[in-house]
mmCIF file of C-alpha atoms and ligand atoms in Angstrom:
data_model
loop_
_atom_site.group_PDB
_atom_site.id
_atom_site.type_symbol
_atom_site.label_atom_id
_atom_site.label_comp_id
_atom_site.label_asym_id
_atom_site.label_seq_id
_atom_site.Cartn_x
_atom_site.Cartn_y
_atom_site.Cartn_z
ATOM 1 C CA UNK A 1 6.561 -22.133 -28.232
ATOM 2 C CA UNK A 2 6.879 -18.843 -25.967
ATOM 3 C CA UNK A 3 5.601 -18.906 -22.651
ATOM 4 C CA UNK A 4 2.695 -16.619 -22.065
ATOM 5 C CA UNK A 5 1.369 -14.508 -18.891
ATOM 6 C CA UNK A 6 -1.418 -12.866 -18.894
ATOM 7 C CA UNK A 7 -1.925 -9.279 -17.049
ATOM 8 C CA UNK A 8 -4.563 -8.891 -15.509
ATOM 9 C CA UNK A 9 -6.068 -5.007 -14.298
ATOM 10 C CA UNK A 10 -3.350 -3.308 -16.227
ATOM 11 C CA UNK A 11 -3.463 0.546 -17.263
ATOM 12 C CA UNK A 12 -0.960 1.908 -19.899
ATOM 13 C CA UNK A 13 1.685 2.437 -17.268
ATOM 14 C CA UNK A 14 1.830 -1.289 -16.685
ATOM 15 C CA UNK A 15 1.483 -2.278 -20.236
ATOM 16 C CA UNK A 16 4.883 0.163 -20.599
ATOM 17 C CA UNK A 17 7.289 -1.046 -17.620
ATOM 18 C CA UNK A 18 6.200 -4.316 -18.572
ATOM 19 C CA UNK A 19 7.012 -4.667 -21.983
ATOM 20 C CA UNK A 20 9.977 -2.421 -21.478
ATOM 21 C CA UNK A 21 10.834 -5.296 -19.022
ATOM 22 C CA UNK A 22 10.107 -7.862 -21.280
ATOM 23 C CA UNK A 23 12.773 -7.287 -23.847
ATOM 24 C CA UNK A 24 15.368 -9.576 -21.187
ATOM 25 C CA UNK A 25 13.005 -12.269 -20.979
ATOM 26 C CA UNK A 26 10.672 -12.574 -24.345
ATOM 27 C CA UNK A 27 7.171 -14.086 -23.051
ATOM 28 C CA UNK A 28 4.601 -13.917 -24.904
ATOM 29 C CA UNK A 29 2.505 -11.338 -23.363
ATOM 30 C CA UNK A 30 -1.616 -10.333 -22.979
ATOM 31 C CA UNK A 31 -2.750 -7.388 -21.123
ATOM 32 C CA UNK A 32 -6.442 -7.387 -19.857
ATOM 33 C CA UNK A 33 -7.759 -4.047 -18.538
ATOM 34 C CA UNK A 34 -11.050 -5.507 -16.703
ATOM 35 C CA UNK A 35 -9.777 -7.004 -12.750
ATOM 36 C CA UNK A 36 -9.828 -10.712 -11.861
ATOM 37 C CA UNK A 37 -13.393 -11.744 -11.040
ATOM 38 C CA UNK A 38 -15.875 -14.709 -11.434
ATOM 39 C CA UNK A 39 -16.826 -12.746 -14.311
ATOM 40 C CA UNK A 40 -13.659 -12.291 -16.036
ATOM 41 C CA UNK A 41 -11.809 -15.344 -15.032
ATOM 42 C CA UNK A 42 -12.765 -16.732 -18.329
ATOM 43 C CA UNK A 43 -9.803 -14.557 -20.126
ATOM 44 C CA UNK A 44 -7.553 -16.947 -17.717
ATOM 45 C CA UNK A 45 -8.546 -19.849 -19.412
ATOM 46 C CA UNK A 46 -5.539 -21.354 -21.357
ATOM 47 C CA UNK A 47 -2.741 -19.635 -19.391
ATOM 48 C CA UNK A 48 -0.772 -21.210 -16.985
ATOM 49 C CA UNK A 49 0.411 -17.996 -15.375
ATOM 50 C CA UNK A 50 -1.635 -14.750 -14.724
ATOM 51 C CA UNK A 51 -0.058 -11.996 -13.125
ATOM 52 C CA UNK A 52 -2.760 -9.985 -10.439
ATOM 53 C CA UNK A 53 -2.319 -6.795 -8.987
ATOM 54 C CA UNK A 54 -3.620 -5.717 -5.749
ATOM 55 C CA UNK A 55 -7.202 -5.851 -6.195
ATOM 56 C CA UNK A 56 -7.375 -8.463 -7.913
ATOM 57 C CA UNK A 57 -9.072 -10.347 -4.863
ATOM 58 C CA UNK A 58 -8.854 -14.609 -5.528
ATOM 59 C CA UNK A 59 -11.141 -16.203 -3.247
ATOM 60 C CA UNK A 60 -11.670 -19.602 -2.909
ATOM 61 C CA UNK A 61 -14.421 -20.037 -5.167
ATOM 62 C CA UNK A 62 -12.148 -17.943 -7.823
ATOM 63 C CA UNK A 63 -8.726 -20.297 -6.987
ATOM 64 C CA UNK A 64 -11.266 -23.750 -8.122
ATOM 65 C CA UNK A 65 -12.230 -21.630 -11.035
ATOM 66 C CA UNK A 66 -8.660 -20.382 -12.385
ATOM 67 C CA UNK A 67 -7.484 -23.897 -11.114
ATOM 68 C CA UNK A 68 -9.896 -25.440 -13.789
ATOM 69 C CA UNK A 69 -9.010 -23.030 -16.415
ATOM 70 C CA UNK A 70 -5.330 -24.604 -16.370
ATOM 71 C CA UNK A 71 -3.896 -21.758 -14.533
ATOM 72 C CA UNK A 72 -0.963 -22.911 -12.299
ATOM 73 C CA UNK A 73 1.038 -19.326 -11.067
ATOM 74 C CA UNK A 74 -0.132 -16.309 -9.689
ATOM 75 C CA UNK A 75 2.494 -13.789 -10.018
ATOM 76 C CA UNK A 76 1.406 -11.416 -7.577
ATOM 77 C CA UNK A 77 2.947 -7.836 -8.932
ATOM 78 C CA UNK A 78 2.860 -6.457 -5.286
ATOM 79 C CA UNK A 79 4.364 -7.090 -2.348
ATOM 80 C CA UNK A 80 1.102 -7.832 -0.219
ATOM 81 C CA UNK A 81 -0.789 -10.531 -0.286
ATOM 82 C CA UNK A 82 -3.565 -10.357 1.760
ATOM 83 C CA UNK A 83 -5.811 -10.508 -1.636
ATOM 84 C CA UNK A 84 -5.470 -14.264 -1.764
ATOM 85 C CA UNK A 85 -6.403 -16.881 0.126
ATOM 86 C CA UNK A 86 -3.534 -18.789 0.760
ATOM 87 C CA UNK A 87 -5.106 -21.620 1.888
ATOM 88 C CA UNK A 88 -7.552 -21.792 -1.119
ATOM 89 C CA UNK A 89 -4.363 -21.955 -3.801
ATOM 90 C CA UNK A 90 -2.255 -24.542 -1.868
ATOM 91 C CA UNK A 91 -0.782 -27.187 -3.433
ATOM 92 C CA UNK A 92 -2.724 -26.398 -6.775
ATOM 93 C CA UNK A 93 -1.578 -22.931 -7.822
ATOM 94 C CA UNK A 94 1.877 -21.231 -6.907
ATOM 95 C CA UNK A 95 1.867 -17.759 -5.833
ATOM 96 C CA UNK A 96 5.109 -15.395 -6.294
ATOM 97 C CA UNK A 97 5.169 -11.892 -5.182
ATOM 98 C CA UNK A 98 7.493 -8.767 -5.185
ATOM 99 C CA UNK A 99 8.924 -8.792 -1.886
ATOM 100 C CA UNK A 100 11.038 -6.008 -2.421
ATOM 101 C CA UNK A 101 11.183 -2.781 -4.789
ATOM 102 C CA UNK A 102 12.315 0.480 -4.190
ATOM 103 C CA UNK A 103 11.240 1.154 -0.985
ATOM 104 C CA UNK A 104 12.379 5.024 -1.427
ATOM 105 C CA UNK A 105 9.015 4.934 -3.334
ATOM 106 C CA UNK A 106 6.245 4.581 -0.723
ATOM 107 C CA UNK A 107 9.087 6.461 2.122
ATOM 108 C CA UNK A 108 9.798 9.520 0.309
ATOM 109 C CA UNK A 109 6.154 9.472 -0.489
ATOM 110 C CA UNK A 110 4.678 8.944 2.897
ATOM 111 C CA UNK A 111 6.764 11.742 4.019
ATOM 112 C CA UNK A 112 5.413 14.289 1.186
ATOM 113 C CA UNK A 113 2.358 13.422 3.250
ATOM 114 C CA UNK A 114 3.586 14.067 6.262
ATOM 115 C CA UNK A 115 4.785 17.492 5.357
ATOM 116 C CA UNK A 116 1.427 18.485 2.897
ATOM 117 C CA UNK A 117 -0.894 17.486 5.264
ATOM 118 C CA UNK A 118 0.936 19.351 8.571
ATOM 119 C CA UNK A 119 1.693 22.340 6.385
ATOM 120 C CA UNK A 120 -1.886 22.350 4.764
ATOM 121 C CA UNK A 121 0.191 22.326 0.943
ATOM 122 C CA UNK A 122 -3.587 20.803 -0.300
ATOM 123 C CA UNK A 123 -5.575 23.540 1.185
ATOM 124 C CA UNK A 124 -2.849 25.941 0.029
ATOM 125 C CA UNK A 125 -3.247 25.124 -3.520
ATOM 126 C CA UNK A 126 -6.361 25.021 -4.190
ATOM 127 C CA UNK A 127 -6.831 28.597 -2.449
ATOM 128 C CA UNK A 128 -4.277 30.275 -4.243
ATOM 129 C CA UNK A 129 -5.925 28.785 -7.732
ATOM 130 C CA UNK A 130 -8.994 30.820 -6.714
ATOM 131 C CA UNK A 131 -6.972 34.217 -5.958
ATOM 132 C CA UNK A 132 -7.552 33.576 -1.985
ATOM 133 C CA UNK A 133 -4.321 34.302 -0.619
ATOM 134 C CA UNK A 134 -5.401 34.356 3.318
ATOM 135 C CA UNK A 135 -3.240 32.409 5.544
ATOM 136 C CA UNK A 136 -6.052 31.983 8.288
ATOM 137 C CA UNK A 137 -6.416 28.212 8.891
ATOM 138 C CA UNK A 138 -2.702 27.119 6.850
ATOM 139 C CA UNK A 139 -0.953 27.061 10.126
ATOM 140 C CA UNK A 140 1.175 23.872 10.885
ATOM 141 C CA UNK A 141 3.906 23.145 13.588
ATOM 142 C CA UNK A 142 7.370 22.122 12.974
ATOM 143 C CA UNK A 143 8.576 18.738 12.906
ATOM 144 C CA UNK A 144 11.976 19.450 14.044
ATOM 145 C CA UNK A 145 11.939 18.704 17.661
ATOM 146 C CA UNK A 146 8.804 17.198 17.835
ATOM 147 C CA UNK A 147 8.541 13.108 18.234
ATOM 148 C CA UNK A 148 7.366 10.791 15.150
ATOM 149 C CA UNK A 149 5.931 7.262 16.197
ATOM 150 C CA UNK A 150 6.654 4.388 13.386
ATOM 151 C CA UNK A 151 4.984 1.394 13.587
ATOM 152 C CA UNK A 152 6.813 -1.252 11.397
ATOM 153 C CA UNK A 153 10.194 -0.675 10.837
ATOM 154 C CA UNK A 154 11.079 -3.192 7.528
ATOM 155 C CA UNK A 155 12.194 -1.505 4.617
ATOM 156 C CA UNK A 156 9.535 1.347 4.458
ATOM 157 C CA UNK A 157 9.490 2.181 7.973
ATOM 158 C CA UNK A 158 13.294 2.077 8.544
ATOM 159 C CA UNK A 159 13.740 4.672 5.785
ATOM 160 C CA UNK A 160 10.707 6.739 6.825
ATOM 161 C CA UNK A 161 12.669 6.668 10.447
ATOM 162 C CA UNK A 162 15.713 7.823 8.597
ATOM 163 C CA UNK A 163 14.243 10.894 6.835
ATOM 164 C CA UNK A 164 12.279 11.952 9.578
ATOM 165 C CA UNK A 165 15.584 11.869 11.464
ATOM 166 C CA UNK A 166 17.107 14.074 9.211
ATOM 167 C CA UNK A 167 14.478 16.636 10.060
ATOM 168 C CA UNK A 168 15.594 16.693 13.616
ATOM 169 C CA UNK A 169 12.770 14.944 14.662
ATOM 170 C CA UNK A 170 12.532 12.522 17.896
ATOM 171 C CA UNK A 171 11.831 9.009 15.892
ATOM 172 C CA UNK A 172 9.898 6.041 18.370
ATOM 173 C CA UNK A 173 10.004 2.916 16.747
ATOM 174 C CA UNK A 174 7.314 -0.320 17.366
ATOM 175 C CA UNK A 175 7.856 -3.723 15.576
ATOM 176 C CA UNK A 176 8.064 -7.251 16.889
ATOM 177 C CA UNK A 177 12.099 -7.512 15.702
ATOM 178 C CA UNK A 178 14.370 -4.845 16.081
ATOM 179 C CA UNK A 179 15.518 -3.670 13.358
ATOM 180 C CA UNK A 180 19.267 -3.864 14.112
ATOM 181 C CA UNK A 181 20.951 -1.683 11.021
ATOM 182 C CA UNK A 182 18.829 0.902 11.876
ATOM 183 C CA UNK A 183 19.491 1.707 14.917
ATOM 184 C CA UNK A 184 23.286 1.336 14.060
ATOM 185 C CA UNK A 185 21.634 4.111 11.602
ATOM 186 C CA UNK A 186 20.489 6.113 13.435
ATOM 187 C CA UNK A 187 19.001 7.428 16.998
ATOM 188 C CA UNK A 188 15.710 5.436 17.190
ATOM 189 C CA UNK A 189 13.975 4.201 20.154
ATOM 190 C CA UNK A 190 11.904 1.209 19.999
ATOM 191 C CA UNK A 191 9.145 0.758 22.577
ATOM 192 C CA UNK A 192 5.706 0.006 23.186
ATOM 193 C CA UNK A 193 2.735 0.675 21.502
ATOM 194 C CA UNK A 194 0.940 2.293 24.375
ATOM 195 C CA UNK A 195 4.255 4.732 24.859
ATOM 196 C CA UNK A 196 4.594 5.470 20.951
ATOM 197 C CA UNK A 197 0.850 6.499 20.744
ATOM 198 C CA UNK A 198 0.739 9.091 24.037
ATOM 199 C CA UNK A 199 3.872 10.522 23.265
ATOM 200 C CA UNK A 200 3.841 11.070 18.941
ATOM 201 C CA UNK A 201 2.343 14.358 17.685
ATOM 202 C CA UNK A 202 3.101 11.651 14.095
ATOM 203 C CA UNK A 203 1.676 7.949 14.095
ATOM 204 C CA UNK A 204 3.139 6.573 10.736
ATOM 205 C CA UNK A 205 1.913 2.804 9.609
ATOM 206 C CA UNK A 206 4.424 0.352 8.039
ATOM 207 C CA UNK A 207 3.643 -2.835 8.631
ATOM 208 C CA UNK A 208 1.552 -5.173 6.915
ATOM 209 C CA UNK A 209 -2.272 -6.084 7.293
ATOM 210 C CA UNK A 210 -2.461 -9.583 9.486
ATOM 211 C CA UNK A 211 -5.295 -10.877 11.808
ATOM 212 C CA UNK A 212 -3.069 -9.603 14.109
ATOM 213 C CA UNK A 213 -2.911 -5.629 12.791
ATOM 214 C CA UNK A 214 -6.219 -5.679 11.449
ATOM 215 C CA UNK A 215 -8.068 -2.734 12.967
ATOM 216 C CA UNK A 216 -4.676 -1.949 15.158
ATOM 217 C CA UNK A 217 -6.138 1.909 15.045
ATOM 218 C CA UNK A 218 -9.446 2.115 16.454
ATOM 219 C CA UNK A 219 -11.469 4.138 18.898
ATOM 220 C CA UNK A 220 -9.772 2.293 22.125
ATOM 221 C CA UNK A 221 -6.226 2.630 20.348
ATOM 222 C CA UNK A 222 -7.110 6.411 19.176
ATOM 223 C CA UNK A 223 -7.893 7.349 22.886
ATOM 224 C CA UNK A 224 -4.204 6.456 23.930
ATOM 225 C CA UNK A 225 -2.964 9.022 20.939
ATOM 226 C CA UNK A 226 -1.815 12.358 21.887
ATOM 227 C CA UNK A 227 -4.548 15.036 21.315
ATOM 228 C CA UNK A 228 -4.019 16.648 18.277
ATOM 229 C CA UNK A 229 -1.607 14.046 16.932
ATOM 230 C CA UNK A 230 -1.657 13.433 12.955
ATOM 231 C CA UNK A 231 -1.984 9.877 11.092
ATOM 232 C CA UNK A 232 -0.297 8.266 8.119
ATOM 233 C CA UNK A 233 -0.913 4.951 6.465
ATOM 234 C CA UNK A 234 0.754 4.271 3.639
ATOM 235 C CA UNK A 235 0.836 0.627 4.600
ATOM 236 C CA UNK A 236 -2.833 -0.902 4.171
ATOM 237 C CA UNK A 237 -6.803 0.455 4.683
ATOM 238 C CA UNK A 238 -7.814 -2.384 6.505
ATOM 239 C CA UNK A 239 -5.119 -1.297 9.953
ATOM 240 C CA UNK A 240 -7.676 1.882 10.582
ATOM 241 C CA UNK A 241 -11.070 1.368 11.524
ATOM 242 C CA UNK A 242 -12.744 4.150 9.344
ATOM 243 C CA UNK A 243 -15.506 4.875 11.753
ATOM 244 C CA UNK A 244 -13.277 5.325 14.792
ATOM 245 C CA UNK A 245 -10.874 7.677 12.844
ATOM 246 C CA UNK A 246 -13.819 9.590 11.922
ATOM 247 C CA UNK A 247 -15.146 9.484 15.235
ATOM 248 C CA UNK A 248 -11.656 11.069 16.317
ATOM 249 C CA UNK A 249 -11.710 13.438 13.201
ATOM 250 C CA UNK A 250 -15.300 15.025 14.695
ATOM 251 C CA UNK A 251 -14.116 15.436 18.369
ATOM 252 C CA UNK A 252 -10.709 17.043 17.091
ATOM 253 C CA UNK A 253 -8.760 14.097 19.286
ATOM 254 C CA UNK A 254 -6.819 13.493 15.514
ATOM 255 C CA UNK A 255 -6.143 16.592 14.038
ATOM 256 C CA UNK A 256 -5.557 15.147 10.410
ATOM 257 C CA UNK A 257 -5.008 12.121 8.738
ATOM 258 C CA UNK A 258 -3.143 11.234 5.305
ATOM 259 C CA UNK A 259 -4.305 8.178 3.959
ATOM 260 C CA UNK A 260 -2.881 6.531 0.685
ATOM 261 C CA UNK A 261 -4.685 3.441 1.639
ATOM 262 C CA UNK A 262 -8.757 2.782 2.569
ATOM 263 C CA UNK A 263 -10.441 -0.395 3.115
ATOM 264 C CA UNK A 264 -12.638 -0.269 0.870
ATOM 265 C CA UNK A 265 -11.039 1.128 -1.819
ATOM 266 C CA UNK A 266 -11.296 -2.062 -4.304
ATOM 267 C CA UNK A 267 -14.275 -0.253 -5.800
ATOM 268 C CA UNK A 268 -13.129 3.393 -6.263
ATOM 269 C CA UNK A 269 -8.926 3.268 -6.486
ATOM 270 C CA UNK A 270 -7.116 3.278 -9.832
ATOM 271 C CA UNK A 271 -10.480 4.272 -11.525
ATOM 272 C CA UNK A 272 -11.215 7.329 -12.774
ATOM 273 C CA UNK A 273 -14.810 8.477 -11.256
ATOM 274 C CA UNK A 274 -15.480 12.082 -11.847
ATOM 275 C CA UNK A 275 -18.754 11.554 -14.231
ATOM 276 C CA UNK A 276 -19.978 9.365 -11.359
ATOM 277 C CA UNK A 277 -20.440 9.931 -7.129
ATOM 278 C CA UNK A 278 -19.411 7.877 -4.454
ATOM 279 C CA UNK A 279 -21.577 5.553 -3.376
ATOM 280 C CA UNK A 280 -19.351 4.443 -0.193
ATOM 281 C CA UNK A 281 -20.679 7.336 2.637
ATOM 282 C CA UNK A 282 -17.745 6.425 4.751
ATOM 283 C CA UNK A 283 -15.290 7.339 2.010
ATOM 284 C CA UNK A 284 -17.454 10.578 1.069
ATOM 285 C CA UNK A 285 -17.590 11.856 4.711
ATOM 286 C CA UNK A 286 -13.797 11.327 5.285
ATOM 287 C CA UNK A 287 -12.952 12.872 2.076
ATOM 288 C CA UNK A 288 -15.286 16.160 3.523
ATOM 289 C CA UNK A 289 -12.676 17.027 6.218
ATOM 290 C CA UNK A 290 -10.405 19.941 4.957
ATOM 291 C CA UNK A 291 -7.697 18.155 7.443
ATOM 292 C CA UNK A 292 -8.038 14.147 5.591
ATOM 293 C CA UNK A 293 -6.001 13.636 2.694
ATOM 294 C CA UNK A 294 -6.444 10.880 0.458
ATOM 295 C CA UNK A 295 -5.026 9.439 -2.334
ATOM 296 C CA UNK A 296 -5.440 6.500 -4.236
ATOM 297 C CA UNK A 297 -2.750 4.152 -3.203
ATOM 298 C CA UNK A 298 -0.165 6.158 -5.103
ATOM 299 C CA UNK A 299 2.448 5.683 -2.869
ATOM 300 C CA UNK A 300 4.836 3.282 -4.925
ATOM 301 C CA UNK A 301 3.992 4.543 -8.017
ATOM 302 C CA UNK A 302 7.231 5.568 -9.684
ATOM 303 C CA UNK A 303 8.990 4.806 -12.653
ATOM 304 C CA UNK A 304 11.831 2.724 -10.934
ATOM 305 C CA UNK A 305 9.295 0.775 -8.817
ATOM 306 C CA UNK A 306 7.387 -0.080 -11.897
ATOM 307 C CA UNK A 307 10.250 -0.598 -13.596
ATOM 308 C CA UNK A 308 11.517 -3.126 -10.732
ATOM 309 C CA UNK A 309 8.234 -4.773 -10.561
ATOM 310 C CA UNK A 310 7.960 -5.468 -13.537
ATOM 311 C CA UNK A 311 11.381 -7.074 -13.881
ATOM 312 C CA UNK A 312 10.631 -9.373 -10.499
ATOM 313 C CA UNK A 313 7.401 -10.445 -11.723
ATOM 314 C CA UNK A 314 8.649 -11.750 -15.372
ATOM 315 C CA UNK A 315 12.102 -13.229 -13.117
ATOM 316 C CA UNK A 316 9.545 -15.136 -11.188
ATOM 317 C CA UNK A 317 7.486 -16.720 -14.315
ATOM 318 C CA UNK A 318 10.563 -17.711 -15.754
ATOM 319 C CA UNK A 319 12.031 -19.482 -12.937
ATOM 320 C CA UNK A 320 7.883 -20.936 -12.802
ATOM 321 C CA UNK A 321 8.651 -22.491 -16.143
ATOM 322 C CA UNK A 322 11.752 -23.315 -16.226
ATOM 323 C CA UNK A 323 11.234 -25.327 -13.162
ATOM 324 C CA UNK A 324 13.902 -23.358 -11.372
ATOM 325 C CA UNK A 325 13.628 -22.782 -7.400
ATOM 326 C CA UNK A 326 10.639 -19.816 -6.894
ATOM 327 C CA UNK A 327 12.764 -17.968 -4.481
ATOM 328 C CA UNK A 328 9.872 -15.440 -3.939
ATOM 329 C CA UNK A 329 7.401 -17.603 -3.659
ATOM 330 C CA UNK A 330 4.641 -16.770 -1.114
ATOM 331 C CA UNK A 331 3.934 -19.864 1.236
HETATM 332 P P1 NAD B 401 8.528 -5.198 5.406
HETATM 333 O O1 NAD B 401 8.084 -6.610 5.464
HETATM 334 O O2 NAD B 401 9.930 -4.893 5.015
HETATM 335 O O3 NAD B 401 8.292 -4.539 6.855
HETATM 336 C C1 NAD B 401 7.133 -4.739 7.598
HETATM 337 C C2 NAD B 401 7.533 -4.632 9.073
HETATM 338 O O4 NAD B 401 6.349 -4.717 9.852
HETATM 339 C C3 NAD B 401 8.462 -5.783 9.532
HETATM 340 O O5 NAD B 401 9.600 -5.249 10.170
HETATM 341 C C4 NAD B 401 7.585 -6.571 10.502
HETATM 342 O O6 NAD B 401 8.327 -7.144 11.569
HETATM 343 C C5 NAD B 401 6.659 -5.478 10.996
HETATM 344 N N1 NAD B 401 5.446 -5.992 11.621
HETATM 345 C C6 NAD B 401 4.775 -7.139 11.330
HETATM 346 N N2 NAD B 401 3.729 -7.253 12.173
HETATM 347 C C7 NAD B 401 3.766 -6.183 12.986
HETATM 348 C C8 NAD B 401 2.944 -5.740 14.055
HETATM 349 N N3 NAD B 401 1.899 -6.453 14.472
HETATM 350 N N4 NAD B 401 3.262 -4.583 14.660
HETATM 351 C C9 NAD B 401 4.344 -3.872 14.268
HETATM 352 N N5 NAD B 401 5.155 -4.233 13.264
HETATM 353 C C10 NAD B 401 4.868 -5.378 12.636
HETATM 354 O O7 NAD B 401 7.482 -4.447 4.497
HETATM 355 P P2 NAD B 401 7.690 -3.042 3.763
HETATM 356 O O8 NAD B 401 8.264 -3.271 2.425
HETATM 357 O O9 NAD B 401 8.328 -2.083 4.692
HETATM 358 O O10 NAD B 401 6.165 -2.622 3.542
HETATM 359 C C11 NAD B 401 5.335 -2.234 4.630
HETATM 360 C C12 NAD B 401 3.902 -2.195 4.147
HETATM 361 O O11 NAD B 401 3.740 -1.157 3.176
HETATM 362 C C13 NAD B 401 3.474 -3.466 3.356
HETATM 363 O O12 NAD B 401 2.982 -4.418 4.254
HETATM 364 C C14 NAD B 401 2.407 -2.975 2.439
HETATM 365 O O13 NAD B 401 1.146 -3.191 3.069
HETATM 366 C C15 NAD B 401 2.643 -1.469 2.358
HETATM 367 N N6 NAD B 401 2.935 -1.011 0.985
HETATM 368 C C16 NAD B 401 2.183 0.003 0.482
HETATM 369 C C17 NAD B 401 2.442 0.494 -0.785
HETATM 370 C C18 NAD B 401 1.658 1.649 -1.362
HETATM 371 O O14 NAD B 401 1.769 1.929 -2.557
HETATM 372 N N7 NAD B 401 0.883 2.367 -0.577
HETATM 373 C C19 NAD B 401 3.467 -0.078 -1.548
HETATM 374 C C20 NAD B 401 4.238 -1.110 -0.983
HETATM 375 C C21 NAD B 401 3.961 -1.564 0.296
#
């Protein structure tokens, strides 16, 4: 009998890298479109692994439900997760996640960011598309020279340190452990928090979203930022406090933020809601600054992440069923 997994919140990208992936290890395969909910948890019923994506949010009431369904493994197709409660699956449903995939994805990304939202490349496009060719307002600053504050410095961060190096720019590094290959790498300095916000005219996020880093950005943290400094999270909504950085966005104290992330953006991200309007007024108002990018959790999506992802994902079902050690399993 082939094994199955079901895939939950999949789009036609998915549905390609993972049945692309799927030559190697021949499950039997079922793609939902709708999200994991109390609502849909029904299509779980008679598989013993699903396979959720990152908004597909398992609380506890949802873990009894898929629990009693028959469902055993969540393979998590994302390296966080902060969707499920841990303490809700244990010892009745295993969870595996991608702990690694390209990680060139989300840098290489988060510095396209970086440079658009500096060099106004959004504003710029959409003017010339409407014949305005001014320049008043498009002026940015160079990044050579100027200092770069990472906080996080895993696989993301170190690599975002590493390009932003190559500009010529002055790289500050904060993380619990020091990253020792990087700074065999390169010139980095780790320090602070207090230090890395006065002195970076860049605050990039790269770590992950803990009790701990929940909110790490907010109106007291935003005070400590140099005046006129820019922000980046690639990372995860829920490290920004929305208000505050909108707060900061009115009085000019942030002069721009990039955001691939938003806490909130279970309801609006991945969808596609131009016949409709946004009903979330903190989302609308930060999406009315000319200087606030946003986009829609985009960063890893490329075709060798996918492709990766899905790879890991089926790896960790098999080992599931074939009772093989779940090296990636999520504890
Ligand atoms: P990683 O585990 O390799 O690195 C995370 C780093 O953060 C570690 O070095 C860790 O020590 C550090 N850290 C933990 N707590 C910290 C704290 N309180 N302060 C400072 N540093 C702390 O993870 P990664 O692969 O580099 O991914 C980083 C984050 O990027 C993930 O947590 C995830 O939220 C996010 N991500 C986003 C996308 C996207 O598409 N936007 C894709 C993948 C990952």
């Amino acid at each position: 009998m082939p094994q199955r997994l079901a895939i939950f919140d999949t789009k036609p990208y998915d549905e390609e890298s993972f049945r692309e992936a799927n030559d190697t290890y021949g499950f039997e395969l079922t793609f939902f479109e709708p999200r994991l909910s109390k609502e849909t948890a029904i299509l779980a019923a008679g598989f013993e692994a699903i396979c959720l994506f990152v908004h597909d949010l398992v609380n506890a009431e949802l873990a009894d439900t898929l629990y009693h369904h028959g469902v055993r493994l969540l393979a998590l197709r994302s390296n966080g997760y902060n969707h499920i409660d841990l303490a809700a699956t244990k010892d009745r449903l295993k969870v595996v996640r991608v702990p690694r995939y390209t990680p060139y994805a989300v840098a290489e990304f988060t510095v396209g960011l970086m440079l658009s939202l500096n060099r106004k490349l959004h504003l710029a496009y959409s003017r010339t598309k409407a014949n305005n060719f001014s320049l008043v307002g498009l002026q940015g600053f160079d990044m050579h020279g100027k200092t770069v504050g990472i906080i996080g410095s895993g696989l993301i961060g170190s690599i975002v340190a590493k390009l932003l190096h190559g500009f010529g720019m002055r790289v500050l590094v904060y993380d619990h452990r020091v990253n020792n290959d990087l700074i065999k790498e390169i010139d980095c300095f780790y320090t602070d928090l207090d230090t890395l916000f006065r002195e970076s005219h860049i605050v990039s996020l790269h770590c992950p979203l803990t009790h701990e880093t929940h909110h790490l950005i907010n109106a007291a943290t935003i005070r400590k930022m140099r005046p006129g400094a820019l922000l980046i999270n690639t990372s995860r909504g829920g490290l920004i406090h929305t208000h505050d950085l909108i707060d900061a966005l009115k009085s000019k104290h942030i002069a721009g933020a990039a955001l691939d992330v938003y806490e909130e953006e279970e309801r609006f991200f991945f969808e596609d809601l131009s016949h409709s309007f946004i009903d979330d007024d903190t989302l609308a108002r930060l999406m009315t600054f000319p200087n606030v990018m946003v986009s829609a959790h985009q960063a890893f999506f490329t075709k060798e992440a996918l492709q990766e992802i899905a790879h890991t994902t089926l790896s960790n079902t098999k080992k599931f069923f074939d009772k093989t050690p779940l090296e990636n399993e999520v504890k």
